[in-house]
mmCIF file of C-alpha atoms and ligand atoms in Angstrom:
data_model
loop_
_atom_site.group_PDB
_atom_site.id
_atom_site.type_symbol
_atom_site.label_atom_id
_atom_site.label_comp_id
_atom_site.label_asym_id
_atom_site.label_seq_id
_atom_site.Cartn_x
_atom_site.Cartn_y
_atom_site.Cartn_z
ATOM 1 C CA UNK E 1 -8.764 -6.268 -19.047
ATOM 2 C CA UNK E 2 -6.808 -9.431 -16.281
ATOM 3 C CA UNK E 3 -3.143 -8.516 -15.813
ATOM 4 C CA UNK E 4 -2.846 -10.623 -13.021
ATOM 5 C CA UNK E 5 -3.792 -14.042 -11.917
ATOM 6 C CA UNK E 6 -2.988 -15.060 -8.342
ATOM 7 C CA UNK E 7 -3.545 -18.814 -7.209
ATOM 8 C CA UNK E 8 -4.407 -20.094 -3.596
ATOM 9 C CA UNK E 9 -2.564 -23.506 -2.184
ATOM 10 C CA UNK E 10 -4.378 -24.158 0.585
ATOM 11 C CA UNK E 11 -0.712 -27.096 1.748
ATOM 12 C CA UNK E 12 1.008 -26.742 4.189
ATOM 13 C CA UNK E 13 3.042 -29.816 5.971
ATOM 14 C CA UNK E 14 2.921 -28.245 9.589
ATOM 15 C CA UNK E 15 1.383 -25.186 11.467
ATOM 16 C CA UNK E 16 3.994 -22.771 10.830
ATOM 17 C CA UNK E 17 3.216 -20.731 15.770
ATOM 18 C CA UNK E 18 2.785 -17.232 13.477
ATOM 19 C CA UNK E 19 0.963 -18.397 10.330
ATOM 20 C CA UNK E 20 -2.353 -16.461 9.614
ATOM 21 C CA UNK E 21 -2.219 -17.344 6.163
ATOM 22 C CA UNK E 22 -5.571 -19.873 5.145
ATOM 23 C CA UNK E 23 -3.192 -23.826 5.521
ATOM 24 C CA UNK E 24 -4.604 -27.141 5.865
ATOM 25 C CA UNK E 25 -2.602 -30.023 7.344
ATOM 26 C CA UNK E 26 -4.249 -32.144 6.143
ATOM 27 C CA UNK E 27 -7.177 -32.185 3.591
ATOM 28 C CA UNK E 28 -10.312 -34.476 2.538
ATOM 29 C CA UNK E 29 -9.193 -33.096 -0.346
ATOM 30 C CA UNK E 30 -6.686 -34.526 -2.349
ATOM 31 C CA UNK E 31 -4.365 -31.877 -4.529
ATOM 32 C CA UNK E 32 -5.334 -33.581 -7.493
ATOM 33 C CA UNK E 33 -8.756 -32.492 -6.916
ATOM 34 C CA UNK E 34 -8.112 -29.981 -5.317
ATOM 35 C CA UNK E 35 -6.248 -28.240 -9.185
ATOM 36 C CA UNK E 36 -8.840 -29.952 -11.372
ATOM 37 C CA UNK E 37 -11.781 -27.057 -8.906
ATOM 38 C CA UNK E 38 -9.415 -24.321 -9.373
ATOM 39 C CA UNK E 39 -9.912 -25.256 -13.136
ATOM 40 C CA UNK E 40 -13.841 -25.603 -12.504
ATOM 41 C CA UNK E 41 -13.332 -21.989 -10.565
ATOM 42 C CA UNK E 42 -12.102 -19.979 -12.917
ATOM 43 C CA UNK E 43 -13.828 -21.171 -16.116
ATOM 44 C CA UNK E 44 -16.883 -19.469 -14.072
ATOM 45 C CA UNK E 45 -15.080 -16.260 -14.863
ATOM 46 C CA UNK E 46 -16.055 -16.222 -18.025
ATOM 47 C CA UNK E 47 -17.620 -12.621 -18.568
ATOM 48 C CA UNK E 48 -13.628 -11.546 -17.197
ATOM 49 C CA UNK E 49 -10.676 -11.411 -20.246
ATOM 50 C CA UNK E 50 -7.793 -11.867 -19.709
ATOM 51 C CA UNK E 51 -3.868 -11.853 -20.935
ATOM 52 C CA UNK E 52 -2.495 -12.540 -18.947
ATOM 53 C CA UNK E 53 1.181 -11.132 -17.526
ATOM 54 C CA UNK E 54 2.213 -12.367 -14.028
ATOM 55 C CA UNK E 55 0.737 -15.670 -12.516
ATOM 56 C CA UNK E 56 1.271 -16.435 -8.952
ATOM 57 C CA UNK E 57 1.332 -19.632 -7.163
ATOM 58 C CA UNK E 58 0.943 -18.738 -3.231
ATOM 59 C CA UNK E 59 -0.404 -20.398 -0.088
ATOM 60 C CA UNK E 60 0.288 -22.580 1.747
ATOM 61 C CA UNK E 61 3.757 -24.732 0.292
ATOM 62 C CA UNK E 62 2.627 -24.164 -3.377
ATOM 63 C CA UNK E 63 5.711 -26.788 -3.941
ATOM 64 C CA UNK E 64 4.138 -30.008 -2.019
ATOM 65 C CA UNK E 65 3.700 -30.094 -4.693
ATOM 66 C CA UNK E 66 4.371 -32.856 -7.164
ATOM 67 C CA UNK E 67 5.205 -31.081 -10.812
ATOM 68 C CA UNK E 68 3.392 -33.772 -13.241
ATOM 69 C CA UNK E 69 0.324 -31.929 -11.372
ATOM 70 C CA UNK E 70 1.117 -27.823 -12.812
ATOM 71 C CA UNK E 71 1.414 -30.047 -15.953
ATOM 72 C CA UNK E 72 -1.975 -30.860 -16.371
ATOM 73 C CA UNK E 73 -3.197 -28.762 -14.041
ATOM 74 C CA UNK E 74 -1.577 -25.803 -16.400
ATOM 75 C CA UNK E 75 -2.295 -27.554 -19.932
ATOM 76 C CA UNK E 76 -6.082 -26.377 -18.999
ATOM 77 C CA UNK E 77 -5.533 -23.146 -17.211
ATOM 78 C CA UNK E 78 -4.116 -21.903 -21.075
ATOM 79 C CA UNK E 79 -7.432 -24.038 -23.045
ATOM 80 C CA UNK E 80 -9.042 -20.923 -20.077
ATOM 81 C CA UNK E 81 -7.116 -17.996 -20.372
ATOM 82 C CA UNK E 82 -4.326 -16.198 -22.018
ATOM 83 C CA UNK E 83 -0.484 -16.652 -20.973
ATOM 84 C CA UNK E 84 1.075 -16.107 -24.694
ATOM 85 C CA UNK E 85 2.021 -12.930 -23.121
ATOM 86 C CA UNK E 86 2.976 -13.968 -19.036
ATOM 87 C CA UNK E 87 6.420 -12.245 -18.116
ATOM 88 C CA UNK E 88 6.015 -13.725 -14.567
ATOM 89 C CA UNK E 89 5.526 -17.199 -13.219
ATOM 90 C CA UNK E 90 6.013 -17.892 -9.197
ATOM 91 C CA UNK E 91 5.614 -19.949 -7.322
ATOM 92 C CA UNK E 92 6.772 -19.611 -2.962
ATOM 93 C CA UNK E 93 8.264 -22.388 -1.494
ATOM 94 C CA UNK E 94 9.650 -23.977 0.955
ATOM 95 C CA UNK E 95 13.126 -25.063 1.935
ATOM 96 C CA UNK E 96 12.542 -28.661 1.974
ATOM 97 C CA UNK E 97 10.652 -29.958 -0.769
ATOM 98 C CA UNK E 98 11.601 -28.874 -3.907
ATOM 99 C CA UNK E 99 15.312 -29.148 -5.414
ATOM 100 C CA UNK E 100 17.243 -28.875 -8.176
ATOM 101 C CA UNK E 101 15.388 -32.376 -10.548
ATOM 102 C CA UNK E 102 11.696 -30.796 -9.312
ATOM 103 C CA UNK E 103 13.343 -26.950 -10.377
ATOM 104 C CA UNK E 104 14.068 -27.857 -13.708
ATOM 105 C CA UNK E 105 10.312 -29.072 -14.184
ATOM 106 C CA UNK E 106 8.780 -26.443 -12.950
ATOM 107 C CA UNK E 107 11.247 -24.043 -15.449
ATOM 108 C CA UNK E 108 9.955 -26.723 -17.660
ATOM 109 C CA UNK E 109 6.677 -25.777 -17.045
ATOM 110 C CA UNK E 110 7.361 -21.915 -17.847
ATOM 111 C CA UNK E 111 7.606 -20.430 -14.017
ATOM 112 C CA UNK E 112 11.042 -18.575 -13.523
ATOM 113 C CA UNK E 113 10.868 -16.638 -10.600
ATOM 114 C CA UNK E 114 10.924 -18.902 -6.929
ATOM 115 C CA UNK E 115 9.811 -17.176 -3.883
ATOM 116 C CA UNK E 116 11.489 -18.861 -1.189
ATOM 117 C CA UNK E 117 9.706 -19.245 2.390
ATOM 118 C CA UNK E 118 14.057 -19.169 4.408
ATOM 119 C CA UNK E 119 12.140 -16.769 7.313
ATOM 120 C CA UNK E 120 15.558 -16.887 8.611
ATOM 121 C CA UNK E 121 19.357 -17.795 7.916
ATOM 122 C CA UNK E 122 20.484 -18.487 12.365
ATOM 123 C CA UNK E 123 18.829 -22.193 12.822
ATOM 124 C CA UNK E 124 18.508 -20.040 16.261
ATOM 125 C CA UNK E 125 15.782 -17.764 14.526
ATOM 126 C CA UNK E 126 13.829 -20.712 12.765
ATOM 127 C CA UNK E 127 13.519 -22.603 15.844
ATOM 128 C CA UNK E 128 12.362 -19.444 17.068
ATOM 129 C CA UNK E 129 9.714 -19.581 14.515
ATOM 130 C CA UNK E 130 9.139 -22.916 14.411
ATOM 131 C CA UNK E 131 10.695 -23.699 11.316
ATOM 132 C CA UNK E 132 10.832 -27.681 10.480
ATOM 133 C CA UNK E 133 13.782 -26.885 7.711
ATOM 134 C CA UNK E 134 17.467 -26.452 8.728
ATOM 135 C CA UNK E 135 19.513 -23.304 7.153
ATOM 136 C CA UNK E 136 21.600 -25.558 4.658
ATOM 137 C CA UNK E 137 18.492 -26.320 3.635
ATOM 138 C CA UNK E 138 17.110 -22.883 2.106
ATOM 139 C CA UNK E 139 20.578 -22.551 0.726
ATOM 140 C CA UNK E 140 20.581 -25.792 -0.569
ATOM 141 C CA UNK E 141 16.905 -25.080 -1.401
ATOM 142 C CA UNK E 142 18.472 -21.351 -3.636
ATOM 143 C CA UNK E 143 21.170 -22.799 -4.768
ATOM 144 C CA UNK E 144 19.212 -26.088 -6.834
ATOM 145 C CA UNK E 145 16.655 -23.096 -8.281
ATOM 146 C CA UNK E 146 20.009 -21.276 -9.777
ATOM 147 C CA UNK E 147 21.764 -23.989 -10.630
ATOM 148 C CA UNK E 148 18.348 -25.144 -12.813
ATOM 149 C CA UNK E 149 17.961 -22.290 -14.118
ATOM 150 C CA UNK E 150 15.568 -20.091 -12.456
ATOM 151 C CA UNK E 151 17.653 -17.217 -11.575
ATOM 152 C CA UNK E 152 14.698 -14.945 -10.646
ATOM 153 C CA UNK E 153 14.671 -16.005 -6.687
ATOM 154 C CA UNK E 154 13.095 -13.699 -3.935
ATOM 155 C CA UNK E 155 13.727 -14.870 -0.407
ATOM 156 C CA UNK E 156 11.404 -14.168 2.615
ATOM 157 C CA UNK E 157 12.021 -13.297 6.153
ATOM 158 C CA UNK E 158 11.098 -12.618 9.218
ATOM 159 C CA UNK E 159 12.465 -9.933 11.836
ATOM 160 C CA UNK E 160 12.092 -9.273 15.417
ATOM 161 C CA UNK E 161 11.513 -11.957 16.691
ATOM 162 C CA UNK E 162 11.470 -13.051 20.789
ATOM 163 C CA UNK E 163 15.308 -11.791 22.062
ATOM 164 C CA UNK E 164 16.172 -11.430 18.141
ATOM 165 C CA UNK E 165 19.433 -8.959 17.574
ATOM 166 C CA UNK E 166 21.227 -6.209 15.697
ATOM 167 C CA UNK E 167 24.474 -9.212 15.446
ATOM 168 C CA UNK E 168 21.650 -12.216 14.597
ATOM 169 C CA UNK E 169 20.206 -10.145 11.962
ATOM 170 C CA UNK E 170 24.277 -9.433 10.685
ATOM 171 C CA UNK E 171 24.236 -12.746 10.942
ATOM 172 C CA UNK E 172 21.641 -12.947 8.234
ATOM 173 C CA UNK E 173 23.073 -10.574 6.654
ATOM 174 C CA UNK E 174 26.150 -12.068 6.064
ATOM 175 C CA UNK E 175 25.034 -16.242 4.942
ATOM 176 C CA UNK E 176 22.534 -13.653 2.340
ATOM 177 C CA UNK E 177 25.200 -12.033 0.854
ATOM 178 C CA UNK E 178 26.503 -15.153 -0.725
ATOM 179 C CA UNK E 179 23.538 -16.966 -2.141
ATOM 180 C CA UNK E 180 21.797 -15.720 -5.522
ATOM 181 C CA UNK E 181 19.151 -14.225 -3.930
ATOM 182 C CA UNK E 182 17.249 -11.028 -6.300
ATOM 183 C CA UNK E 183 14.162 -9.712 -4.241
ATOM 184 C CA UNK E 184 13.902 -10.178 -0.244
ATOM 185 C CA UNK E 185 11.101 -10.053 2.208
ATOM 186 C CA UNK E 186 11.260 -8.928 4.857
ATOM 187 C CA UNK E 187 8.834 -8.830 7.598
ATOM 188 C CA UNK E 188 8.502 -7.389 10.733
ATOM 189 C CA UNK E 189 6.786 -10.714 13.073
ATOM 190 C CA UNK E 190 3.258 -9.961 14.256
ATOM 191 C CA UNK E 191 1.435 -11.206 16.860
ATOM 192 C CA UNK E 192 -1.814 -11.533 14.513
ATOM 193 C CA UNK E 193 -5.628 -12.475 17.083
ATOM 194 C CA UNK E 194 -5.749 -15.964 15.303
ATOM 195 C CA UNK E 195 -2.226 -17.801 15.887
ATOM 196 C CA UNK E 196 -0.014 -19.149 18.144
ATOM 197 C CA UNK E 197 1.524 -15.808 19.166
ATOM 198 C CA UNK E 198 -0.613 -14.265 18.574
ATOM 199 C CA UNK E 199 -2.399 -16.029 21.942
ATOM 200 C CA UNK E 200 0.790 -15.718 23.731
ATOM 201 C CA UNK E 201 1.557 -12.904 23.591
ATOM 202 C CA UNK E 202 -1.806 -11.822 24.607
ATOM 203 C CA UNK E 203 -1.326 -13.451 27.639
ATOM 204 C CA UNK E 204 1.931 -11.892 27.436
ATOM 205 C CA UNK E 205 4.259 -15.202 27.602
ATOM 206 C CA UNK E 206 5.556 -14.029 24.137
ATOM 207 C CA UNK E 207 7.912 -10.854 24.933
ATOM 208 C CA UNK E 208 8.691 -9.131 21.978
ATOM 209 C CA UNK E 209 11.594 -6.499 21.305
ATOM 210 C CA UNK E 210 10.533 -3.265 21.860
ATOM 211 C CA UNK E 211 9.873 -0.644 19.609
ATOM 212 C CA UNK E 212 13.218 1.044 19.896
ATOM 213 C CA UNK E 213 14.425 -1.581 18.998
ATOM 214 C CA UNK E 214 12.419 -2.753 15.840
ATOM 215 C CA UNK E 215 13.737 0.390 14.037
ATOM 216 C CA UNK E 216 16.769 -0.568 14.597
ATOM 217 C CA UNK E 217 16.154 -3.795 13.001
ATOM 218 C CA UNK E 218 14.115 -2.271 9.864
ATOM 219 C CA UNK E 219 16.882 0.478 8.995
ATOM 220 C CA UNK E 220 19.707 -2.579 9.499
ATOM 221 C CA UNK E 221 17.649 -4.376 6.678
ATOM 222 C CA UNK E 222 16.993 -0.763 5.002
ATOM 223 C CA UNK E 223 20.408 -0.215 5.089
ATOM 224 C CA UNK E 224 22.083 -2.697 3.888
ATOM 225 C CA UNK E 225 21.006 -4.001 1.775
ATOM 226 C CA UNK E 226 20.771 -0.526 -0.429
ATOM 227 C CA UNK E 227 25.071 -0.895 -0.203
ATOM 228 C CA UNK E 228 24.339 -4.027 -1.090
ATOM 229 C CA UNK E 229 22.329 -2.159 -4.588
ATOM 230 C CA UNK E 230 18.521 -3.396 -3.348
ATOM 231 C CA UNK E 231 16.301 -0.993 -3.962
ATOM 232 C CA UNK E 232 13.832 0.146 -1.336
ATOM 233 C CA UNK E 233 10.552 -0.325 -3.503
ATOM 234 C CA UNK E 234 7.695 -1.167 -1.365
ATOM 235 C CA UNK E 235 7.763 -1.203 2.762
ATOM 236 C CA UNK E 236 9.324 -4.793 3.225
ATOM 237 C CA UNK E 237 9.820 -5.143 -0.007
ATOM 238 C CA UNK E 238 13.223 -4.532 -1.909
ATOM 239 C CA UNK E 239 15.024 -5.841 -5.197
ATOM 240 C CA UNK E 240 17.577 -5.607 -6.852
ATOM 241 C CA UNK E 241 17.220 -3.267 -10.110
ATOM 242 C CA UNK E 242 14.843 -4.316 -12.678
ATOM 243 C CA UNK E 243 14.155 -7.447 -10.163
ATOM 244 C CA UNK E 244 10.388 -5.654 -8.623
ATOM 245 C CA UNK E 245 7.515 -8.129 -8.037
ATOM 246 C CA UNK E 246 5.608 -7.224 -11.506
ATOM 247 C CA UNK E 247 2.800 -9.201 -9.583
ATOM 248 C CA UNK E 248 2.978 -7.389 -6.277
ATOM 249 C CA UNK E 249 3.031 -4.334 -7.939
ATOM 250 C CA UNK E 250 -0.157 -4.890 -10.079
ATOM 251 C CA UNK E 251 -1.574 -5.561 -5.617
ATOM 252 C CA UNK E 252 -0.344 -1.705 -4.816
ATOM 253 C CA UNK E 253 -0.392 0.293 -8.457
ATOM 254 C CA UNK E 254 -3.782 -0.572 -7.642
ATOM 255 C CA UNK E 255 -4.481 -2.184 -10.951
ATOM 256 C CA UNK E 256 -6.762 -5.454 -11.562
ATOM 257 C CA UNK E 257 -6.276 -8.881 -10.191
ATOM 258 C CA UNK E 258 -8.292 -12.116 -9.758
ATOM 259 C CA UNK E 259 -7.906 -14.292 -6.721
ATOM 260 C CA UNK E 260 -8.572 -18.635 -7.255
ATOM 261 C CA UNK E 261 -8.909 -20.670 -4.128
ATOM 262 C CA UNK E 262 -9.245 -20.910 -0.634
ATOM 263 C CA UNK E 263 -9.603 -17.583 0.227
ATOM 264 C CA UNK E 264 -7.718 -15.385 -2.588
ATOM 265 C CA UNK E 265 -8.719 -12.236 -2.920
ATOM 266 C CA UNK E 266 -9.815 -10.034 -5.787
ATOM 267 C CA UNK E 267 -10.174 -7.050 -7.325
ATOM 268 C CA UNK E 268 -11.520 -6.389 -10.600
ATOM 269 C CA UNK E 269 -14.108 -4.062 -11.784
ATOM 270 C CA UNK E 270 -13.567 -1.862 -8.779
ATOM 271 C CA UNK E 271 -15.982 -4.430 -6.153
ATOM 272 C CA UNK E 272 -12.348 -5.832 -4.021
ATOM 273 C CA UNK E 273 -13.942 -9.735 -3.269
ATOM 274 C CA UNK E 274 -13.055 -12.962 -1.169
ATOM 275 C CA UNK E 275 -14.036 -16.242 -1.390
ATOM 276 C CA UNK E 276 -14.425 -19.114 1.343
ATOM 277 C CA UNK E 277 -11.517 -19.406 4.079
ATOM 278 C CA UNK E 278 -14.053 -23.043 4.159
ATOM 279 C CA UNK E 279 -12.179 -26.423 1.576
ATOM 280 C CA UNK E 280 -16.120 -28.054 2.321
ATOM 281 C CA UNK E 281 -17.324 -24.389 1.427
ATOM 282 C CA UNK E 282 -15.336 -23.654 -1.497
ATOM 283 C CA UNK E 283 -15.573 -27.658 -3.067
ATOM 284 C CA UNK E 284 -19.069 -27.845 -3.315
ATOM 285 C CA UNK E 285 -19.606 -24.234 -3.639
ATOM 286 C CA UNK E 286 -17.306 -24.322 -7.620
ATOM 287 C CA UNK E 287 -19.455 -28.376 -7.845
ATOM 288 C CA UNK E 288 -22.488 -26.266 -7.655
ATOM 289 C CA UNK E 289 -21.405 -23.697 -10.476
ATOM 290 C CA UNK E 290 -21.533 -21.181 -7.720
ATOM 291 C CA UNK E 291 -18.769 -18.486 -7.354
ATOM 292 C CA UNK E 292 -16.711 -19.027 -4.284
ATOM 293 C CA UNK E 293 -17.303 -15.397 -3.144
ATOM 294 C CA UNK E 294 -17.684 -13.934 1.302
ATOM 295 C CA UNK E 295 -16.860 -10.743 1.379
ATOM 296 C CA UNK E 296 -18.046 -8.059 -1.261
ATOM 297 C CA UNK E 297 -16.606 -4.068 -0.899
ATOM 298 C CA UNK E 298 -17.782 -1.753 -4.279
ATOM 299 C CA UNK E 299 -14.823 0.294 -3.767
ATOM 300 C CA UNK E 300 -15.669 4.119 -5.632
ATOM 301 C CA UNK E 301 -15.317 7.893 -5.007
ATOM 302 C CA UNK E 302 -13.905 8.574 -1.977
ATOM 303 C CA UNK E 303 -13.281 4.515 -0.658
ATOM 304 C CA UNK E 304 -11.546 3.587 -4.078
ATOM 305 C CA UNK E 305 -9.285 6.953 -3.354
ATOM 306 C CA UNK E 306 -8.952 6.345 0.341
ATOM 307 C CA UNK E 307 -7.674 2.437 -0.661
ATOM 308 C CA UNK E 308 -5.138 3.739 -3.269
ATOM 309 C CA UNK E 309 -3.878 5.910 -0.779
ATOM 310 C CA UNK E 310 -3.258 3.931 1.236
ATOM 311 C CA UNK E 311 -1.932 0.890 -0.859
ATOM 312 C CA UNK E 312 0.459 4.103 -2.254
ATOM 313 C CA UNK E 313 2.064 5.451 0.883
ATOM 314 C CA UNK E 314 3.848 2.193 1.259
ATOM 315 C CA UNK E 315 6.063 2.306 -1.594
ATOM 316 C CA UNK E 316 8.660 4.711 -2.858
ATOM 317 C CA UNK E 317 5.778 5.439 -5.929
ATOM 318 C CA UNK E 318 4.432 7.987 -3.178
ATOM 319 C CA UNK E 319 1.041 9.483 -3.626
ATOM 320 C CA UNK E 320 0.680 11.776 -6.569
ATOM 321 C CA UNK E 321 1.144 16.373 -6.142
ATOM 322 C CA UNK E 322 -2.537 16.612 -6.477
ATOM 323 C CA UNK E 323 -2.990 15.186 -2.423
ATOM 324 C CA UNK E 324 -0.286 16.428 -0.420
ATOM 325 C CA UNK E 325 -2.500 18.369 1.206
ATOM 326 C CA UNK E 326 -4.822 15.051 2.464
ATOM 327 C CA UNK E 327 -0.355 14.704 4.818
ATOM 328 C CA UNK E 328 -1.568 16.502 7.867
ATOM 329 C CA UNK E 329 1.569 19.456 8.394
ATOM 330 C CA UNK E 330 3.048 18.391 11.674
ATOM 331 C CA UNK E 331 3.451 14.813 9.559
ATOM 332 C CA UNK E 332 5.141 16.418 6.802
ATOM 333 C CA UNK E 333 9.290 16.329 7.373
ATOM 334 C CA UNK E 334 8.389 12.379 7.077
ATOM 335 C CA UNK E 335 7.989 12.777 3.786
ATOM 336 C CA UNK E 336 9.811 13.635 0.501
ATOM 337 C CA UNK E 337 9.944 14.755 -3.453
ATOM 338 C CA UNK E 338 9.380 11.478 -5.683
ATOM 339 C CA UNK E 339 8.967 12.729 -9.098
ATOM 340 C CA UNK E 340 5.937 13.484 -8.957
ATOM 341 C CA UNK E 341 4.893 13.220 -5.823
ATOM 342 C CA UNK E 342 5.504 12.501 -2.065
ATOM 343 C CA UNK E 343 6.390 9.294 -0.611
ATOM 344 C CA UNK E 344 7.779 8.694 2.760
ATOM 345 C CA UNK E 345 11.219 8.727 3.894
ATOM 346 C CA UNK E 346 12.690 5.848 5.058
ATOM 347 C CA UNK E 347 11.729 6.830 8.699
ATOM 348 C CA UNK E 348 8.577 8.653 8.238
ATOM 349 C CA UNK E 349 7.589 4.578 6.960
ATOM 350 C CA UNK E 350 8.733 3.015 10.603
ATOM 351 C CA UNK E 351 5.703 5.575 11.599
ATOM 352 C CA UNK E 352 3.475 4.247 8.157
ATOM 353 C CA UNK E 353 0.327 2.681 10.701
ATOM 354 C CA UNK E 354 0.173 5.900 13.167
ATOM 355 C CA UNK E 355 0.741 7.800 9.452
ATOM 356 C CA UNK E 356 -2.375 6.249 8.028
ATOM 357 C CA UNK E 357 -4.669 7.660 10.952
ATOM 358 C CA UNK E 358 -3.516 10.510 10.828
ATOM 359 C CA UNK E 359 -4.155 11.014 6.707
ATOM 360 C CA UNK E 360 -7.048 13.536 6.005
ATOM 361 C CA UNK E 361 -9.496 11.928 3.851
ATOM 362 C CA UNK E 362 -12.387 13.713 4.251
ATOM 363 C CA UNK E 363 -10.167 16.561 2.443
ATOM 364 C CA UNK E 364 -10.727 14.110 -0.602
ATOM 365 C CA UNK E 365 -12.351 15.990 -3.442
ATOM 366 C CA UNK E 366 -15.721 13.124 -3.248
HETATM 367 S S1 SF4 C 1 4.771 -20.080 7.022
HETATM 368 FE FE1 SF4 C 1 4.140 -20.774 5.340
HETATM 369 S S2 SF4 C 1 4.506 -23.333 5.669
HETATM 370 FE FE2 SF4 C 1 4.210 -22.045 7.725
HETATM 371 S S3 SF4 C 1 1.867 -21.861 8.227
HETATM 372 FE FE3 SF4 C 1 2.485 -20.665 6.334
HETATM 373 S S4 SF4 C 1 1.663 -20.908 4.886
HETATM 374 FE FE4 SF4 C 1 2.201 -23.154 5.515
#
């Protein structure tokens, strides 16, 4: 039974220099046509049964689409899958797009969570990150969503951008403390290969904070947000009690989910699969009645367990005790016991990539 559905909306009004998500600033396909393709794609999964608990409109910039188009889309969607038990319905939103009127419209459609791509609450940060909105736009956007009745608001923040200091982080914190935010995703700036920042970094034209500075910034977020009552429940994610992102939990706890749209990923019946990243191929495939899947991997036995452990080590739940023997002895100092397992301490989270490489997967019982 599939309980989580992700929908990728690949439209953006500009491309940010750090972003490696699949998104297009111009497209031959209109918003309306794309939404119709998504419905047709969902129709190709007749063999699956659905009882949706979480629905997530991600991107791209889903808030570039007029709410009235979502109304038709959601009506069509609910004819194909059971949405009566939906608990969490998120839309990602850019700060310069929706305001109170649009938020009211989407709230009427059942959307009850907004994730705002703030990235920085300082003008300098926004400039370095190539964002075209202002701090005021972000504040207005968050307050409008709240005023429209959507109280479950998350924001994305990027830290460790060039020349950022702890003083900048304090400024970020000062602004966000006064806003009705229930959830934060704080991402370390990563210069991904196929991005402008990635190219500049490889040519040594982009200087990022060193590892000690990054560690200080990471611990700043952890300590400050915890003192404000946020729980650090995944390496990059913090939530006030009861506001963990239920949709992302389905990824992190290894549950099934279906992804629709260009480049979307799914995990169903032990198979992980990904759609084509090419819009033309995507549209063609749907029109011909073929799933636009380009990549498939069966996860079973050792590969399944490895995957689950890999993901769970990033969370506050950690891994069950029976797998503790996979941790090399010299790394145990970075772990602590939790209810029925062990998890990384905060300082261990900082070393996660190194730790994941050294886990003794060969000792798994398959
Ligand atoms: S960061 Fe967001 S707005 Fe910028 S290009 Fe990526 S998806 Fe679009």
